[in-house]
Amino acid sequence: MTATKTILFPEIESIIADFNFESIATTRKIILQPLIDFIQNKVSNQQEIRLNFICTHNSRRSHLSQIWTQTAAAHFNIKNVFCYSGGTESTALFPVVAKTLVQHGFKIKTIATGNNPIYTIKYGENKHPIFGFSKTYDDEFNPQSQFAAILTCSQADDGCPYIAGAENRFAITFEDPKAFDDIQQQYQKYQERSLQIATEMCYVFSQIKPY
């Protein structure tokens, strides 16, 4: 795998270097292709790329997708990529998601506590932090127009037939690691889902030809 060197934290660089895109099933690559085409079109036209990852509770898969996609864009030196996440309702970023990301080399700080804590999530020393907290997909923190809506769970895909302001809509769903909460394999399953998302989003950006 080749990419322009970026200043990601070494642990994250090491994880990405070990990805094998051949392990991604052909059926998944077909699902990912429309997103690749969307991003490539934006890059070719020197336009900003806004991606809003949407799940029911904005607590697990949508955050993992947002964070890894922003990281993948930096790794492959694709500029003007801005990633967001939201839910059909607001809950909280699930703590095991934050712990999983820390295990993968991200630096996370809690800057506000309460029922819906706010985290800063950094993937490189000189990279702007991602703000992680639960919100609805149409929250004012997120873009209101000229963005792609990426549905990361089937419930959100079924429950949101129309997303105001979205230029495009893509259903790229992942199995919910929540199914393994409170059992012995929980941390293993969260890591597996995180790495699946990371591999697929890095594959997406590996296919983009810079302008």
PDB file of C-alpha atoms in Angstrom:
ATOM      1  CA  MET A   1       0.000   0.000   0.000  1.00  0.00           C
ATOM      2  CA  THR A   2       1.376   3.394  -0.931  1.00  0.00           C
ATOM      3  CA  ALA A   3       0.358   6.749   0.453  1.00  0.00           C
ATOM      4  CA  THR A   4       1.858  10.161   0.928  1.00  0.00           C
ATOM      5  CA  LYS A   5       3.375  10.218   4.385  1.00  0.00           C
ATOM      6  CA  THR A   6       1.293  12.059   6.933  1.00  0.00           C
ATOM      7  CA  ILE A   7       1.867  12.784  10.591  1.00  0.00           C
ATOM      8  CA  LEU A   8      -0.476  10.242  12.118  1.00  0.00           C
ATOM      9  CA  PHE A   9       0.368   8.740  15.461  1.00  0.00           C
ATOM     10  CA  PRO A  10       2.739   5.792  14.904  1.00  0.00           C
ATOM     11  CA  GLU A  11       0.314   3.191  16.281  1.00  0.00           C
ATOM     12  CA  ILE A  12      -2.326   4.269  13.761  1.00  0.00           C
ATOM     13  CA  GLU A  13       0.183   4.325  10.899  1.00  0.00           C
ATOM     14  CA  SER A  14       1.217   0.797  11.834  1.00  0.00           C
ATOM     15  CA  ILE A  15      -2.372  -0.453  11.837  1.00  0.00           C
ATOM     16  CA  ILE A  16      -3.088   1.061   8.423  1.00  0.00           C
ATOM     17  CA  ALA A  17       0.139  -0.363   6.982  1.00  0.00           C
ATOM     18  CA  ASP A  18      -1.082  -3.869   7.846  1.00  0.00           C
ATOM     19  CA  PHE A  19      -4.418  -3.562   6.026  1.00  0.00           C
ATOM     20  CA  ASN A  20      -4.974  -6.006   3.180  1.00  0.00           C
ATOM     21  CA  PHE A  21      -7.554  -4.628   0.787  1.00  0.00           C
ATOM     22  CA  GLU A  22      -7.764  -8.019  -0.920  1.00  0.00           C
ATOM     23  CA  SER A  23      -9.529  -9.235   2.217  1.00  0.00           C
ATOM     24  CA  ILE A  24     -12.509  -6.985   1.439  1.00  0.00           C
ATOM     25  CA  ALA A  25     -15.242  -9.031  -0.211  1.00  0.00           C
ATOM     26  CA  THR A  26     -16.193  -8.118  -3.767  1.00  0.00           C
ATOM     27  CA  THR A  27     -19.749  -7.487  -2.606  1.00  0.00           C
ATOM     28  CA  ARG A  28     -18.488  -4.875  -0.147  1.00  0.00           C
ATOM     29  CA  LYS A  29     -16.318  -3.201  -2.783  1.00  0.00           C
ATOM     30  CA  ILE A  30     -19.406  -2.869  -4.974  1.00  0.00           C
ATOM     31  CA  ILE A  31     -21.220  -1.182  -2.073  1.00  0.00           C
ATOM     32  CA  LEU A  32     -18.267   1.172  -1.506  1.00  0.00           C
ATOM     33  CA  GLN A  33     -17.828   2.147  -5.164  1.00  0.00           C
ATOM     34  CA  PRO A  34     -20.538   4.857  -5.305  1.00  0.00           C
ATOM     35  CA  LEU A  35     -18.885   6.618  -2.368  1.00  0.00           C
ATOM     36  CA  ILE A  36     -15.523   6.389  -4.132  1.00  0.00           C
ATOM     37  CA  ASP A  37     -17.098   7.941  -7.237  1.00  0.00           C
ATOM     38  CA  PHE A  38     -18.660  10.736  -5.179  1.00  0.00           C
ATOM     39  CA  ILE A  39     -15.360  11.614  -3.501  1.00  0.00           C
ATOM     40  CA  GLN A  40     -13.405  11.374  -6.755  1.00  0.00           C
ATOM     41  CA  ASN A  41     -15.816  13.730  -8.476  1.00  0.00           C
ATOM     42  CA  LYS A  42     -15.406  16.263  -5.673  1.00  0.00           C
ATOM     43  CA  VAL A  43     -11.616  15.974  -5.756  1.00  0.00           C
ATOM     44  CA  SER A  44     -11.491  16.305  -9.531  1.00  0.00           C
ATOM     45  CA  ASN A  45     -13.587  19.456  -9.339  1.00  0.00           C
ATOM     46  CA  GLN A  46     -11.582  20.858  -6.427  1.00  0.00           C
ATOM     47  CA  GLN A  47     -14.651  20.933  -4.180  1.00  0.00           C
ATOM     48  CA  GLU A  48     -14.919  20.372  -0.444  1.00  0.00           C
ATOM     49  CA  ILE A  49     -16.000  16.883   0.601  1.00  0.00           C
ATOM     50  CA  ARG A  50     -18.482  16.710   3.471  1.00  0.00           C
ATOM     51  CA  LEU A  51     -19.447  13.263   4.740  1.00  0.00           C
ATOM     52  CA  ASN A  52     -22.093  12.792   7.430  1.00  0.00           C
ATOM     53  CA  PHE A  53     -22.195   9.264   8.874  1.00  0.00           C
ATOM     54  CA  ILE A  54     -25.628   8.457  10.258  1.00  0.00           C
ATOM     55  CA  CYS A  55     -26.797   5.717  12.615  1.00  0.00           C
ATOM     56  CA  THR A  56     -29.779   5.423  14.932  1.00  0.00           C
ATOM     57  CA  HIS A  57     -28.181   6.597  18.193  1.00  0.00           C
ATOM     58  CA  ASN A  58     -24.900   8.171  17.019  1.00  0.00           C
ATOM     59  CA  SER A  59     -23.148   6.103  19.659  1.00  0.00           C
ATOM     60  CA  ARG A  60     -21.033   3.435  17.944  1.00  0.00           C
ATOM     61  CA  ARG A  61     -20.783   2.767  14.190  1.00  0.00           C
ATOM     62  CA  SER A  62     -21.341   6.314  13.009  1.00  0.00           C
ATOM     63  CA  HIS A  63     -18.581   7.633  15.283  1.00  0.00           C
ATOM     64  CA  LEU A  64     -16.147   4.890  14.278  1.00  0.00           C
ATOM     65  CA  SER A  65     -16.899   5.649  10.619  1.00  0.00           C
ATOM     66  CA  GLN A  66     -16.481   9.397  11.046  1.00  0.00           C
ATOM     67  CA  ILE A  67     -13.177   9.094  12.888  1.00  0.00           C
ATOM     68  CA  TRP A  68     -11.581   6.463  10.692  1.00  0.00           C
ATOM     69  CA  THR A  69     -12.693   8.205   7.498  1.00  0.00           C
ATOM     70  CA  GLN A  70     -11.150  11.508   8.577  1.00  0.00           C
ATOM     71  CA  THR A  71      -7.994   9.589   9.457  1.00  0.00           C
ATOM     72  CA  ALA A  72      -7.977   7.737   6.122  1.00  0.00           C
ATOM     73  CA  ALA A  73      -8.299  10.994   4.191  1.00  0.00           C
ATOM     74  CA  ALA A  74      -5.281  12.394   6.042  1.00  0.00           C
ATOM     75  CA  HIS A  75      -3.259   9.230   5.516  1.00  0.00           C
ATOM     76  CA  PHE A  76      -3.856   9.265   1.763  1.00  0.00           C
ATOM     77  CA  ASN A  77      -3.387  13.044   1.596  1.00  0.00           C
ATOM     78  CA  ILE A  78      -6.846  13.775   0.205  1.00  0.00           C
ATOM     79  CA  LYS A  79      -7.503  17.367   1.173  1.00  0.00           C
ATOM     80  CA  ASN A  80     -10.684  19.281   2.016  1.00  0.00           C
ATOM     81  CA  VAL A  81     -12.405  16.279   3.595  1.00  0.00           C
ATOM     82  CA  PHE A  82     -14.690  17.067   6.535  1.00  0.00           C
ATOM     83  CA  CYS A  83     -16.360  14.178   8.353  1.00  0.00           C
ATOM     84  CA  TYR A  84     -19.346  14.361  10.682  1.00  0.00           C
ATOM     85  CA  SER A  85     -21.739  11.980  12.384  1.00  0.00           C
ATOM     86  CA  GLY A  86     -25.264  12.019  13.721  1.00  0.00           C
ATOM     87  CA  GLY A  87     -28.235   9.889  14.640  1.00  0.00           C
ATOM     88  CA  THR A  88     -31.962   9.808  14.237  1.00  0.00           C
ATOM     89  CA  GLU A  89     -31.839  10.545  17.969  1.00  0.00           C
ATOM     90  CA  SER A  90     -29.159  11.749  20.372  1.00  0.00           C
ATOM     91  CA  THR A  91     -27.808   9.481  23.143  1.00  0.00           C
ATOM     92  CA  ALA A  92     -24.077   9.390  23.998  1.00  0.00           C
ATOM     93  CA  LEU A  93     -20.856   8.105  22.522  1.00  0.00           C
ATOM     94  CA  PHE A  94     -20.569   4.618  24.008  1.00  0.00           C
ATOM     95  CA  PRO A  95     -17.502   4.454  26.311  1.00  0.00           C
ATOM     96  CA  VAL A  96     -16.188   1.218  24.799  1.00  0.00           C
ATOM     97  CA  VAL A  97     -15.910   3.000  21.440  1.00  0.00           C
ATOM     98  CA  ALA A  98     -13.575   5.550  23.010  1.00  0.00           C
ATOM     99  CA  LYS A  99     -11.566   2.798  24.715  1.00  0.00           C
ATOM    100  CA  THR A 100     -11.283   0.901  21.433  1.00  0.00           C
ATOM    101  CA  LEU A 101      -9.967   3.964  19.635  1.00  0.00           C
ATOM    102  CA  VAL A 102      -7.406   4.552  22.388  1.00  0.00           C
ATOM    103  CA  GLN A 103      -6.235   0.969  21.948  1.00  0.00           C
ATOM    104  CA  HIS A 104      -5.749   1.723  18.249  1.00  0.00           C
ATOM    105  CA  GLY A 105      -3.535   4.715  18.995  1.00  0.00           C
ATOM    106  CA  PHE A 106      -5.917   7.683  19.066  1.00  0.00           C
ATOM    107  CA  LYS A 107      -5.483  10.298  21.802  1.00  0.00           C
ATOM    108  CA  ILE A 108      -8.763  11.115  23.522  1.00  0.00           C
ATOM    109  CA  LYS A 109      -9.630  13.693  26.163  1.00  0.00           C
ATOM    110  CA  THR A 110     -12.954  14.329  27.868  1.00  0.00           C
ATOM    111  CA  ILE A 111     -13.721  18.053  27.761  1.00  0.00           C
ATOM    112  CA  ALA A 112     -17.300  17.910  29.077  1.00  0.00           C
ATOM    113  CA  THR A 113     -19.036  15.330  31.260  1.00  0.00           C
ATOM    114  CA  GLY A 114     -22.690  14.491  31.852  1.00  0.00           C
ATOM    115  CA  ASN A 115     -25.218  12.305  30.095  1.00  0.00           C
ATOM    116  CA  ASN A 116     -23.674  13.117  26.706  1.00  0.00           C
ATOM    117  CA  PRO A 117     -19.933  13.709  27.245  1.00  0.00           C
ATOM    118  CA  ILE A 118     -17.845  15.593  24.698  1.00  0.00           C
ATOM    119  CA  TYR A 119     -14.486  14.163  23.674  1.00  0.00           C
ATOM    120  CA  THR A 120     -11.615  15.484  21.589  1.00  0.00           C
ATOM    121  CA  ILE A 121     -10.130  12.753  19.438  1.00  0.00           C
ATOM    122  CA  LYS A 122      -6.732  13.239  17.795  1.00  0.00           C
ATOM    123  CA  TYR A 123      -5.133  10.998  15.172  1.00  0.00           C
ATOM    124  CA  GLY A 124      -1.913  12.994  14.745  1.00  0.00           C
ATOM    125  CA  GLU A 125       0.147  15.511  16.697  1.00  0.00           C
ATOM    126  CA  ASN A 126      -0.593  18.417  14.367  1.00  0.00           C
ATOM    127  CA  LYS A 127      -4.051  17.361  13.212  1.00  0.00           C
ATOM    128  CA  HIS A 128      -7.153  19.220  14.299  1.00  0.00           C
ATOM    129  CA  PRO A 129      -9.071  17.112  16.850  1.00  0.00           C
ATOM    130  CA  ILE A 130     -12.410  15.546  16.049  1.00  0.00           C
ATOM    131  CA  PHE A 131     -15.165  16.415  18.504  1.00  0.00           C
ATOM    132  CA  GLY A 132     -16.972  13.245  19.553  1.00  0.00           C
ATOM    133  CA  PHE A 133     -20.426  13.495  21.071  1.00  0.00           C
ATOM    134  CA  SER A 134     -23.892  12.253  20.215  1.00  0.00           C
ATOM    135  CA  LYS A 135     -26.204  14.468  18.176  1.00  0.00           C
ATOM    136  CA  THR A 136     -28.952  14.166  15.606  1.00  0.00           C
ATOM    137  CA  TYR A 137     -27.820  14.118  11.998  1.00  0.00           C
ATOM    138  CA  ASP A 138     -29.426  17.513  11.345  1.00  0.00           C
ATOM    139  CA  ASP A 139     -27.878  19.160  14.420  1.00  0.00           C
ATOM    140  CA  GLU A 140     -26.477  22.636  13.714  1.00  0.00           C
ATOM    141  CA  PHE A 141     -22.984  21.244  14.425  1.00  0.00           C
ATOM    142  CA  ASN A 142     -23.306  19.241  11.189  1.00  0.00           C
ATOM    143  CA  PRO A 143     -23.488  20.582   7.613  1.00  0.00           C
ATOM    144  CA  GLN A 144     -26.945  21.619   6.465  1.00  0.00           C
ATOM    145  CA  SER A 145     -26.339  21.257   2.727  1.00  0.00           C
ATOM    146  CA  GLN A 146     -23.835  19.993   0.142  1.00  0.00           C
ATOM    147  CA  PHE A 147     -22.920  16.801   1.982  1.00  0.00           C
ATOM    148  CA  ALA A 148     -23.173  13.066   1.458  1.00  0.00           C
ATOM    149  CA  ALA A 149     -25.332  11.149   3.925  1.00  0.00           C
ATOM    150  CA  ILE A 150     -23.822   7.750   4.681  1.00  0.00           C
ATOM    151  CA  LEU A 151     -26.176   5.397   6.520  1.00  0.00           C
ATOM    152  CA  THR A 152     -24.153   3.010   8.675  1.00  0.00           C
ATOM    153  CA  CYS A 153     -27.073   0.971  10.029  1.00  0.00           C
ATOM    154  CA  SER A 154     -30.147  -0.498   8.365  1.00  0.00           C
ATOM    155  CA  GLN A 155     -32.494   1.072  10.933  1.00  0.00           C
ATOM    156  CA  ALA A 156     -31.352   4.570  10.020  1.00  0.00           C
ATOM    157  CA  ASP A 157     -31.472   3.707   6.325  1.00  0.00           C
ATOM    158  CA  ASP A 158     -35.066   2.514   6.638  1.00  0.00           C
ATOM    159  CA  GLY A 159     -36.101   5.312   9.007  1.00  0.00           C
ATOM    160  CA  CYS A 160     -34.678   8.211   6.975  1.00  0.00           C
ATOM    161  CA  PRO A 161     -36.171   8.033   3.492  1.00  0.00           C
ATOM    162  CA  TYR A 162     -35.280  11.701   2.998  1.00  0.00           C
ATOM    163  CA  ILE A 163     -32.378  13.655   4.465  1.00  0.00           C
ATOM    164  CA  ALA A 164     -32.683  17.389   3.914  1.00  0.00           C
ATOM    165  CA  GLY A 165     -29.646  19.046   2.347  1.00  0.00           C
ATOM    166  CA  ALA A 166     -27.908  15.828   1.291  1.00  0.00           C
ATOM    167  CA  GLU A 167     -26.468  15.794  -2.227  1.00  0.00           C
ATOM    168  CA  ASN A 168     -26.160  12.013  -2.187  1.00  0.00           C
ATOM    169  CA  ARG A 169     -27.142   9.143   0.039  1.00  0.00           C
ATOM    170  CA  PHE A 170     -25.178   5.927   0.481  1.00  0.00           C
ATOM    171  CA  ALA A 171     -26.129   2.866   2.518  1.00  0.00           C
ATOM    172  CA  ILE A 172     -22.868   1.393   3.852  1.00  0.00           C
ATOM    173  CA  THR A 173     -24.059  -0.611   6.819  1.00  0.00           C
ATOM    174  CA  PHE A 174     -22.053  -2.445   9.461  1.00  0.00           C
ATOM    175  CA  GLU A 175     -23.087  -5.029  12.035  1.00  0.00           C
ATOM    176  CA  ASP A 176     -23.727  -3.486  15.454  1.00  0.00           C
ATOM    177  CA  PRO A 177     -21.094  -4.378  18.078  1.00  0.00           C
ATOM    178  CA  LYS A 178     -23.740  -3.551  20.684  1.00  0.00           C
ATOM    179  CA  ALA A 179     -24.876  -7.169  20.320  1.00  0.00           C
ATOM    180  CA  PHE A 180     -21.773  -8.147  22.301  1.00  0.00           C
ATOM    181  CA  ASP A 181     -22.168  -5.704  25.185  1.00  0.00           C
ATOM    182  CA  ASP A 182     -21.805  -7.198  28.657  1.00  0.00           C
ATOM    183  CA  ILE A 183     -20.304 -10.457  27.435  1.00  0.00           C
ATOM    184  CA  GLN A 184     -16.711 -11.674  27.470  1.00  0.00           C
ATOM    185  CA  GLN A 185     -16.002 -10.979  23.792  1.00  0.00           C
ATOM    186  CA  GLN A 186     -17.123  -7.327  23.960  1.00  0.00           C
ATOM    187  CA  TYR A 187     -13.740  -5.642  23.531  1.00  0.00           C
ATOM    188  CA  GLN A 188     -12.665  -8.119  20.859  1.00  0.00           C
ATOM    189  CA  LYS A 189     -15.838  -7.526  18.853  1.00  0.00           C
ATOM    190  CA  TYR A 190     -15.552  -3.737  19.105  1.00  0.00           C
ATOM    191  CA  GLN A 191     -11.980  -3.957  17.864  1.00  0.00           C
ATOM    192  CA  GLU A 192     -13.068  -6.172  14.975  1.00  0.00           C
ATOM    193  CA  ARG A 193     -15.782  -3.741  13.926  1.00  0.00           C
ATOM    194  CA  SER A 194     -13.461  -0.765  14.285  1.00  0.00           C
ATOM    195  CA  LEU A 195     -10.818  -2.417  12.106  1.00  0.00           C
ATOM    196  CA  GLN A 196     -13.384  -3.465   9.499  1.00  0.00           C
ATOM    197  CA  ILE A 197     -14.571   0.121   9.200  1.00  0.00           C
ATOM    198  CA  ALA A 198     -10.977   1.374   9.127  1.00  0.00           C
ATOM    199  CA  THR A 199      -9.981  -1.083   6.396  1.00  0.00           C
ATOM    200  CA  GLU A 200     -12.946  -0.222   4.197  1.00  0.00           C
ATOM    201  CA  MET A 201     -12.595   3.540   4.582  1.00  0.00           C
ATOM    202  CA  CYS A 202      -8.858   3.335   3.874  1.00  0.00           C
ATOM    203  CA  TYR A 203      -9.672   1.285   0.784  1.00  0.00           C
ATOM    204  CA  VAL A 204     -12.051   4.028  -0.349  1.00  0.00           C
ATOM    205  CA  PHE A 205      -9.379   6.720  -0.109  1.00  0.00           C
ATOM    206  CA  SER A 206      -6.697   4.478  -1.609  1.00  0.00           C
ATOM    207  CA  GLN A 207      -8.771   4.551  -4.814  1.00  0.00           C
ATOM    208  CA  ILE A 208      -8.908   8.357  -5.039  1.00  0.00           C
ATOM    209  CA  LYS A 209      -6.622  10.070  -7.546  1.00  0.00           C
ATOM    210  CA  PRO A 210      -5.508  13.469  -6.167  1.00  0.00           C
ATOM    211  CA  TYR A 211      -6.208  16.501  -8.313  1.00  0.00           C
TER     212      TYR A 211
END
